[in-house]
Structure formats: C-alpha cells, structure tokens
mmCIF file of C-alpha atoms in Angstrom:
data_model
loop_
_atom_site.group_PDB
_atom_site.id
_atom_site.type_symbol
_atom_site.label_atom_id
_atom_site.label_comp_id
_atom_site.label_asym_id
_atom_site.label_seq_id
_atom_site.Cartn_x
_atom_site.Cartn_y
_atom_site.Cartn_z
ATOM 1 C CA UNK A 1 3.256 -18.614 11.319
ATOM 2 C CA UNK A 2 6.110 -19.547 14.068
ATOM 3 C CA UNK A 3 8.883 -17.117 14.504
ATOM 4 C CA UNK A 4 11.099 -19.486 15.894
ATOM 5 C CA UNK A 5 14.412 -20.118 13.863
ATOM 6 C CA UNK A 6 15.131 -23.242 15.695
ATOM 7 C CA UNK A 7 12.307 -24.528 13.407
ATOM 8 C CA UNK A 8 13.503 -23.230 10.233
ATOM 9 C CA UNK A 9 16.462 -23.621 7.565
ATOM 10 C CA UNK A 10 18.893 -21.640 7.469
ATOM 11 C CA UNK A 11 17.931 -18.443 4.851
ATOM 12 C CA UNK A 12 21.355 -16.748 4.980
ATOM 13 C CA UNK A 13 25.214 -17.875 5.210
ATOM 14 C CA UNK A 14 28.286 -15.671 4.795
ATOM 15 C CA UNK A 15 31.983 -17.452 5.481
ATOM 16 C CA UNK A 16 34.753 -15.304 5.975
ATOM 17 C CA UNK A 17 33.115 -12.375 3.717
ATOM 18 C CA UNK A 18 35.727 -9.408 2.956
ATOM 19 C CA UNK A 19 34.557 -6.361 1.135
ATOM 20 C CA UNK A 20 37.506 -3.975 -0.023
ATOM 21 C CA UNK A 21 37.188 -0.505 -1.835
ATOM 22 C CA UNK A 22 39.413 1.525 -3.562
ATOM 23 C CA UNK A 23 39.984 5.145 -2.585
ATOM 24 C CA UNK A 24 42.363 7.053 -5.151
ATOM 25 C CA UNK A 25 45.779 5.203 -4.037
ATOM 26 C CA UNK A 26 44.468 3.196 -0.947
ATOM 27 C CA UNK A 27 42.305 0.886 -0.013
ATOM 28 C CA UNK A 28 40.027 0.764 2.315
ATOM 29 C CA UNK A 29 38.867 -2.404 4.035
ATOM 30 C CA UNK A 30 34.738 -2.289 4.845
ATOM 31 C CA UNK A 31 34.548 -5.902 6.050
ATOM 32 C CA UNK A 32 37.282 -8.001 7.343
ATOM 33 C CA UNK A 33 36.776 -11.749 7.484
ATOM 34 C CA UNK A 34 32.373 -12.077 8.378
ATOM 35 C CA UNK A 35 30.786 -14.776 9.318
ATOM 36 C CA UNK A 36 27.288 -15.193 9.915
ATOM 37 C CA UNK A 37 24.030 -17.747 9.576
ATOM 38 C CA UNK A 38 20.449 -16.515 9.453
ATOM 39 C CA UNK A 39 17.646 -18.915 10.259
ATOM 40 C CA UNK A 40 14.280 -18.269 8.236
ATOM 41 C CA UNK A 41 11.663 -16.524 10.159
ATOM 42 C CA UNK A 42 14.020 -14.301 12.322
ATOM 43 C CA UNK A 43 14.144 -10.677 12.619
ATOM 44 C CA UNK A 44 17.698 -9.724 12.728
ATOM 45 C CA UNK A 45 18.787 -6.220 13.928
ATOM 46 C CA UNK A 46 22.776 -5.186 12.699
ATOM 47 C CA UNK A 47 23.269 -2.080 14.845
ATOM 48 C CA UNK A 48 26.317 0.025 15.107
ATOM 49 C CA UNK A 49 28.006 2.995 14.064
ATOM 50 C CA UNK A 50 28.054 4.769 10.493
ATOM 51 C CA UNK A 51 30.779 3.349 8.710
ATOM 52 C CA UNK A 52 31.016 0.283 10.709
ATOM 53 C CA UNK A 53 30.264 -2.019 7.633
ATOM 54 C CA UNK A 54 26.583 -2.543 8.097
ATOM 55 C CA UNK A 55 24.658 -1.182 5.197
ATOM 56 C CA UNK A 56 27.668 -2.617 3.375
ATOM 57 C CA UNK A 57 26.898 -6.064 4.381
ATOM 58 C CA UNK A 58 23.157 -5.251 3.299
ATOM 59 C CA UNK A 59 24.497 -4.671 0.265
ATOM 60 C CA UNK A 60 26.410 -8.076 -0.354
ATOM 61 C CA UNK A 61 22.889 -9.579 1.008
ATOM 62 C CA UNK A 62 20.638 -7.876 -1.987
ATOM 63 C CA UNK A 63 23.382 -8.818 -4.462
ATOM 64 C CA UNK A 64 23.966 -4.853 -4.578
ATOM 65 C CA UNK A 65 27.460 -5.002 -4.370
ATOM 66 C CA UNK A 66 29.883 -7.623 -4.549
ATOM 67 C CA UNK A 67 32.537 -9.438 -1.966
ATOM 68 C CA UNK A 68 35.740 -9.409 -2.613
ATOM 69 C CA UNK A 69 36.466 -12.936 -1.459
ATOM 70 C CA UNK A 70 34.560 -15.262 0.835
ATOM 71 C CA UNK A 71 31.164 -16.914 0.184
ATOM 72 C CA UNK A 72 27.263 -15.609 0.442
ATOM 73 C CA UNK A 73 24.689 -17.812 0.142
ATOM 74 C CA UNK A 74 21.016 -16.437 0.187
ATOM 75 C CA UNK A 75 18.213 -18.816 -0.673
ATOM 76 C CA UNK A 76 20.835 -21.752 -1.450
ATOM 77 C CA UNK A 77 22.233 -18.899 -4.478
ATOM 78 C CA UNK A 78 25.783 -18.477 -4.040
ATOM 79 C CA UNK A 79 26.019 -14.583 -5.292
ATOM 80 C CA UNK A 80 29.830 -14.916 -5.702
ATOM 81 C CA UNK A 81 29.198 -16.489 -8.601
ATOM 82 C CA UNK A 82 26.157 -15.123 -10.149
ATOM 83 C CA UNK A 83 26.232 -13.069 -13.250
ATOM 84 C CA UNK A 84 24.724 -9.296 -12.413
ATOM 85 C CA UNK A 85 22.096 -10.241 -14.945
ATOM 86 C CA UNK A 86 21.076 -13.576 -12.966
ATOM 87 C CA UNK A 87 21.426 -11.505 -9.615
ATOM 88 C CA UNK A 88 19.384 -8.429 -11.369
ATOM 89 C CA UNK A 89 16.389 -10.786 -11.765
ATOM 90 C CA UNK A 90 17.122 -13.426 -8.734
ATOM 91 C CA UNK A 91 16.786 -9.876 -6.485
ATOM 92 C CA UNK A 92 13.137 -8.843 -8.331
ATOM 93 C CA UNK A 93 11.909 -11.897 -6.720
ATOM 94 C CA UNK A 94 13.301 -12.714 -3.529
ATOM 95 C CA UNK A 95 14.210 -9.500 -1.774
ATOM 96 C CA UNK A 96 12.590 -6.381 -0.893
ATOM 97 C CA UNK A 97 14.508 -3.693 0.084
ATOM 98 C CA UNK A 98 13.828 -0.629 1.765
ATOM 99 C CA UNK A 99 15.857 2.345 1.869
ATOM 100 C CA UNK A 100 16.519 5.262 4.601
ATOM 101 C CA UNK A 101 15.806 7.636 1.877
ATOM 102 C CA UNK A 102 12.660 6.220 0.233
ATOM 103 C CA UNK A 103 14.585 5.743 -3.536
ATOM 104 C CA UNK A 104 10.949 6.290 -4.978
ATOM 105 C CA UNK A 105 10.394 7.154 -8.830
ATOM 106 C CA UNK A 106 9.578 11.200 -8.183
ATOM 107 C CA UNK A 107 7.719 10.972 -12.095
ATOM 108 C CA UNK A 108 5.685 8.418 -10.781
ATOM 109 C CA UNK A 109 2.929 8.204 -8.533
ATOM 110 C CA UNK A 110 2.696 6.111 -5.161
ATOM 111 C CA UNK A 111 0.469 3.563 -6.767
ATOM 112 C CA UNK A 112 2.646 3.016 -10.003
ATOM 113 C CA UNK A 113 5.982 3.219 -7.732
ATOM 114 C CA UNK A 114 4.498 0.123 -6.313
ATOM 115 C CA UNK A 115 3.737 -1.520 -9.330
ATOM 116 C CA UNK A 116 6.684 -0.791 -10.690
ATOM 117 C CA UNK A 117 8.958 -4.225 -9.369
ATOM 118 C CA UNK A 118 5.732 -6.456 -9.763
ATOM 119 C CA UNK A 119 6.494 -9.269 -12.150
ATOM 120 C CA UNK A 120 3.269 -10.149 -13.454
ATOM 121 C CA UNK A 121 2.313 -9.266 -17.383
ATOM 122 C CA UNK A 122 -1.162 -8.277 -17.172
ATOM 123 C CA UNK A 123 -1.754 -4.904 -15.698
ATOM 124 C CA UNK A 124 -4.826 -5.429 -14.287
ATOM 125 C CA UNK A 125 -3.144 -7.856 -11.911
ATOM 126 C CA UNK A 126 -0.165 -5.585 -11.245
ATOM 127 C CA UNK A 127 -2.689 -3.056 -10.642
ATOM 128 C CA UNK A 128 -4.752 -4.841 -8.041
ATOM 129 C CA UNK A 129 -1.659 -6.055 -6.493
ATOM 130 C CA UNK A 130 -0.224 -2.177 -5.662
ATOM 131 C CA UNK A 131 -3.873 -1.091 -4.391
ATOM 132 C CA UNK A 132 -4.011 -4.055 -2.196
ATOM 133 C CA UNK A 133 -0.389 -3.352 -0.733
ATOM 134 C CA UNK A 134 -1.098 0.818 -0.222
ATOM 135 C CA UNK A 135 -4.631 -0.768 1.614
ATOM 136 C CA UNK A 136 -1.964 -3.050 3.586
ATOM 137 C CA UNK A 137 0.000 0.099 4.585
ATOM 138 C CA UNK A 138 -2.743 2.534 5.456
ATOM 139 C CA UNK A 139 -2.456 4.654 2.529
ATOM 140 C CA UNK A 140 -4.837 3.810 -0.498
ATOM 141 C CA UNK A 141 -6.414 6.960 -0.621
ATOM 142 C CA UNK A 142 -2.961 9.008 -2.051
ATOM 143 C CA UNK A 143 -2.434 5.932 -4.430
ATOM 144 C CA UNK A 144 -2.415 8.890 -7.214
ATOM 145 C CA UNK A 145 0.054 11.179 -5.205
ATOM 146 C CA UNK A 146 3.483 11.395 -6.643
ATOM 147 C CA UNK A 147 6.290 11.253 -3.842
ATOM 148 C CA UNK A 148 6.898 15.313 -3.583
ATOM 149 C CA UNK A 149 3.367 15.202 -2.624
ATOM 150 C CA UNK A 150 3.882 12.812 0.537
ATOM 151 C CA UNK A 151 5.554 13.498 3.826
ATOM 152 C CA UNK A 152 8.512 11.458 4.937
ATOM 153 C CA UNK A 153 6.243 8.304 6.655
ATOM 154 C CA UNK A 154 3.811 8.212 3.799
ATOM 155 C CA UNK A 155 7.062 7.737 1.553
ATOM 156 C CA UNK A 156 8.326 5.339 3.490
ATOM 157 C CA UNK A 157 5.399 3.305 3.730
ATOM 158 C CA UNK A 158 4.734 3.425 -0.240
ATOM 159 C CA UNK A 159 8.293 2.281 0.105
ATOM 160 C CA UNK A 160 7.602 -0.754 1.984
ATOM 161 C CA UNK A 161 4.460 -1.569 -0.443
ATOM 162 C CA UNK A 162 6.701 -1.337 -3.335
ATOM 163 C CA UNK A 163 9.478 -3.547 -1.068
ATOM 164 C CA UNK A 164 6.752 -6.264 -1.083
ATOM 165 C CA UNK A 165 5.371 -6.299 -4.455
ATOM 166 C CA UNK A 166 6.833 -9.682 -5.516
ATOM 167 C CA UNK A 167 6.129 -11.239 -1.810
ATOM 168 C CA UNK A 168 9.844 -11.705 -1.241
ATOM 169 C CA UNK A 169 11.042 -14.350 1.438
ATOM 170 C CA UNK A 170 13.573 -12.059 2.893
ATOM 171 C CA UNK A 171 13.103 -8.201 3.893
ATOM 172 C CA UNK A 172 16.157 -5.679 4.023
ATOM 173 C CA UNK A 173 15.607 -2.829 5.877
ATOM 174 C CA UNK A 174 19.052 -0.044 5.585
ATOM 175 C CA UNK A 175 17.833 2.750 8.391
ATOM 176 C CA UNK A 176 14.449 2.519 7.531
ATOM 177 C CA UNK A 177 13.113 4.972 10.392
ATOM 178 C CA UNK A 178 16.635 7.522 10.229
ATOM 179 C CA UNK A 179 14.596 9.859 8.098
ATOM 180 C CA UNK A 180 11.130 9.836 10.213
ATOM 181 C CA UNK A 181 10.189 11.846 12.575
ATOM 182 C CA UNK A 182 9.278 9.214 16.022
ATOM 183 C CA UNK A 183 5.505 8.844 15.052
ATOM 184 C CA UNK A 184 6.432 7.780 11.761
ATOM 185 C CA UNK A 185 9.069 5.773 12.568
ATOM 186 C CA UNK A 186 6.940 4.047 14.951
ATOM 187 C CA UNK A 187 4.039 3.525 12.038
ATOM 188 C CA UNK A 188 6.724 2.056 9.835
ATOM 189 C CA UNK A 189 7.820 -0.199 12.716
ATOM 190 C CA UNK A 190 4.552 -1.604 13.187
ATOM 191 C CA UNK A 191 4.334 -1.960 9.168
ATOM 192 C CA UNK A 192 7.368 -4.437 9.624
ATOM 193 C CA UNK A 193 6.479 -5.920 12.909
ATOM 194 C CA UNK A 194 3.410 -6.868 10.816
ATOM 195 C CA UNK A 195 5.549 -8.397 7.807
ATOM 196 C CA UNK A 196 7.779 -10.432 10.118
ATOM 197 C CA UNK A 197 4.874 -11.720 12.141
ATOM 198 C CA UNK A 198 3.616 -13.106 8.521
ATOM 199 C CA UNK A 199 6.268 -15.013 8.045
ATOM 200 C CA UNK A 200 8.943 -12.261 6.598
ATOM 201 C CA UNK A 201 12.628 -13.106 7.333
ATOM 202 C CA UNK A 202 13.562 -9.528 8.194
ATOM 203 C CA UNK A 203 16.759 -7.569 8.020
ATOM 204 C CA UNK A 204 17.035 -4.116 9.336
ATOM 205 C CA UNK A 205 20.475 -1.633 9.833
ATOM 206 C CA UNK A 206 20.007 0.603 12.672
ATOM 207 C CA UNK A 207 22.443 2.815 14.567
ATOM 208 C CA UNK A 208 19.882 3.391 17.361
ATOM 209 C CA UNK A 209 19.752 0.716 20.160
ATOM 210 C CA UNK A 210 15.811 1.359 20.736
ATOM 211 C CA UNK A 211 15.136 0.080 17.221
ATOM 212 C CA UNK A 212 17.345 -2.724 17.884
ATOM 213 C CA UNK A 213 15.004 -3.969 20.938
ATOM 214 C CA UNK A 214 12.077 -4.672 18.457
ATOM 215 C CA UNK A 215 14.519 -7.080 17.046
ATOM 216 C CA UNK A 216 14.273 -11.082 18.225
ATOM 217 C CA UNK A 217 18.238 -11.181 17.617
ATOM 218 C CA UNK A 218 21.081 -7.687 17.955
ATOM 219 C CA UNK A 219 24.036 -8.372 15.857
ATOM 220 C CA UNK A 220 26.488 -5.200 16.708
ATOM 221 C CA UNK A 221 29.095 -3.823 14.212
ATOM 222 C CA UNK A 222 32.554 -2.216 14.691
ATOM 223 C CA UNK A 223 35.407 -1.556 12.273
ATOM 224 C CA UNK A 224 33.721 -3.800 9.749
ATOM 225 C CA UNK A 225 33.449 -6.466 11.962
ATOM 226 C CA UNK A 226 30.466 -8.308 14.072
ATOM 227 C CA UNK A 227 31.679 -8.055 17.885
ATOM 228 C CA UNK A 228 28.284 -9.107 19.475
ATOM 229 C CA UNK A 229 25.791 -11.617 18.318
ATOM 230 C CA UNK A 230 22.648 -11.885 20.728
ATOM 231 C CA UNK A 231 19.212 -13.693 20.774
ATOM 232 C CA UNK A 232 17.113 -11.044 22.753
ATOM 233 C CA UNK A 233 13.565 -10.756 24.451
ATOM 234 C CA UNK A 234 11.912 -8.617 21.668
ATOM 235 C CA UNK A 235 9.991 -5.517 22.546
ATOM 236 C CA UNK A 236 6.329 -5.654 20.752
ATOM 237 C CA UNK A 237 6.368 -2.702 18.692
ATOM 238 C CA UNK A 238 2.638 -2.892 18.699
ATOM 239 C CA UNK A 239 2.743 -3.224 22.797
ATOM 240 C CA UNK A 240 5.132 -0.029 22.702
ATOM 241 C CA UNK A 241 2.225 1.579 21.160
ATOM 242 C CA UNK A 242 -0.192 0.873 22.875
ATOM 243 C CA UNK A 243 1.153 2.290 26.170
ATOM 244 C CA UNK A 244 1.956 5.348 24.580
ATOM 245 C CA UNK A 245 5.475 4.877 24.691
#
C-alpha cells in the first residue's frame, strides 16, 4: 500500500486548538492556537521537549482529553462535540494507542491483555485474533505470561498487539521507545515501521531527534506551539538494522 499522502484524504484536522488547565489559582496554557492537517498513510513524528504540549495534543487526538476551544476532526468525527460515551466507543475502534509505560492489565496475562479491546462477541474469535497479533510481534510463546513476568520490550510489544486489536486506521504512539533500552527500542521501531508500511496512519511523540528520522514528516513543539513542520527523507528503520547501526 502507497505511503504517499499526496494520494490520500486528509485523516486529521485541528483549527486553532487551545488546551487550558487549571493549577490551584492559575492557569496554565498547554496549547495556544494549533493548527494542523494529517494526510492518511503518513507517519508523523511531533518531537520536542517535555512539557512542550505534545503528548497533550495526543491526547485531544485519542479523544483522551478535551480542547478547550477550537475544532478536531479525526475520521470526519468532530470530538468537540462528541459525548465521552460516543468518544469511549468511537476510540475502541479507530485508534490504537500505545503508551511509554506499557498501561498493561498486571492481573492479566499478555494474551488476554490483547484480547482485552477486541470487539468481537465470540471468544474463540477474540482468541485467535490476540494469538495471531503476539505471532505478528514475535512473542507467541509468553502469550500466558502476565506483564511482571516480561521485560520492558516484550511489554511494549504486547502493547502494540493489544494497540491493534480492532485494526484501527490511525496509530498513536506517546514515547513509545523512552522506556527501552536501544535494542528494544529498535525491535519496537521495526514493529511500527511494519504497521505504517501496511497502511497504518501513524502518530508517534518523541523527544529524541533519532526517532524522529524514521519519521516521513518532523513536526517540532515549543511552548505549546508547532514551530517547524517538515516533510523529510525517512531513515528505514529496517535499513538501520541491518547495518548494525
């Protein structure tokens, strides 16, 4: 499947997007004033410092958290106005998430994490589903391992299985190699390398500018606000590999 997003509809639109919080008496402004357009197919780095805003704008992406004025559109759904129910079950089927710090169920074990978002009633089918996915990501043999019993890649690669349960259109990715050692994080790299290349519309938060280079497109974050919006010559993540690097 092409990559290109000149090909593609747009899969993501945010128009002057402001996120404000409240911190005892103040208020603290995460995003000031956003705009941004992402084409389906494109993998879309947002790199900066923490506290710059980005896993905030993740956030407002997954339906997480909500603006406090200004519009996003994801899949032609306009979350602004979205009950949290309606978002709750729009979310189960259109975007996986994966976290920096796994956010597995520790009383449940890799295979049954997986299953867990899959929205399919029989459980033979939910059960083929997961095996298939831990196959995908290299680990079916500790499908009956519970998360204290994995190291920090084989979390975060059950994490990515469980991300992709529902086969979402759109990927969010918030630090998703910060907790890895580098051989993990490049394993877990080449697990989303893969996704995209199928098709995946992928968005990953990174503070490191090495992860950024996998990236076909480097949005950079400061004070809440985008500064520098790039289309870049991708590294292969697979190529990076394969030289040892």
């Amino acid at each position: 499947m092409s990559n290109d997003p000149e090909q593609h509809e747009p899969i993501i639109s945010l128009v002057d997007v402001r996120k404000a919080y409240q911190a005892g008496r103040r208020q603290v402004q995460a995003l000031g004033g956003i705009d941004l357009r992402i084409e389906r197919g494109e993998w879309v780095a947002i790199l900066g410092p923490s506290g710059c805003g980005k896993s905030t704008l993740l956030n407002l992406l997954s339906g997480i958290d909500r603006a406090s004025s200004g519009e996003v559109n994801v899949l032609d759904r306009d979350l602004t106005t979205m009950s949290e129910e309606r978002i709750a079950r729009w979310r189960g089927r259109s975007i996986g998430i994966v976290f920096q710090f796994f956010q597995l169920m520790p009383t449940l074990t890799a295979l049954e994490n997986v299953m867990l978002p899959i929205q399919i009633n029989a459980r033979s089918s939910r059960n083929t589903r997961a095996k298939a996915l831990l196959e995908r990501v290299g680990i079916a043999d500790l499908a009956g391992n519970f998360p204290n019993e994995l190291s920090g890649g084989e979390q975060q690669r059950v994490a990515i299985a469980r991300a992709l349960a529902n086969d979402p259109p759109i990927l969010l990715a918030d630090e998703p190699t910060g907790n890895l050692d580098s051989a993990s994080g490049q394993l877990v790299l080449r697990l989303l390398e893969e996704t995209w290349l199928d098709g995946t519309t992928l968005v990953l938060v990174t503070h490191d500018i090495n992860v950024a280079t996998y990236a076909s497109r480097v949005i950079t974050m400061r004070d809440g606000a985008i500064v520098e919006d790039v289309r870049t010559e991708r590294r292969s993540v697979a190529a990076v590999a394969a030289r040892g690097s």
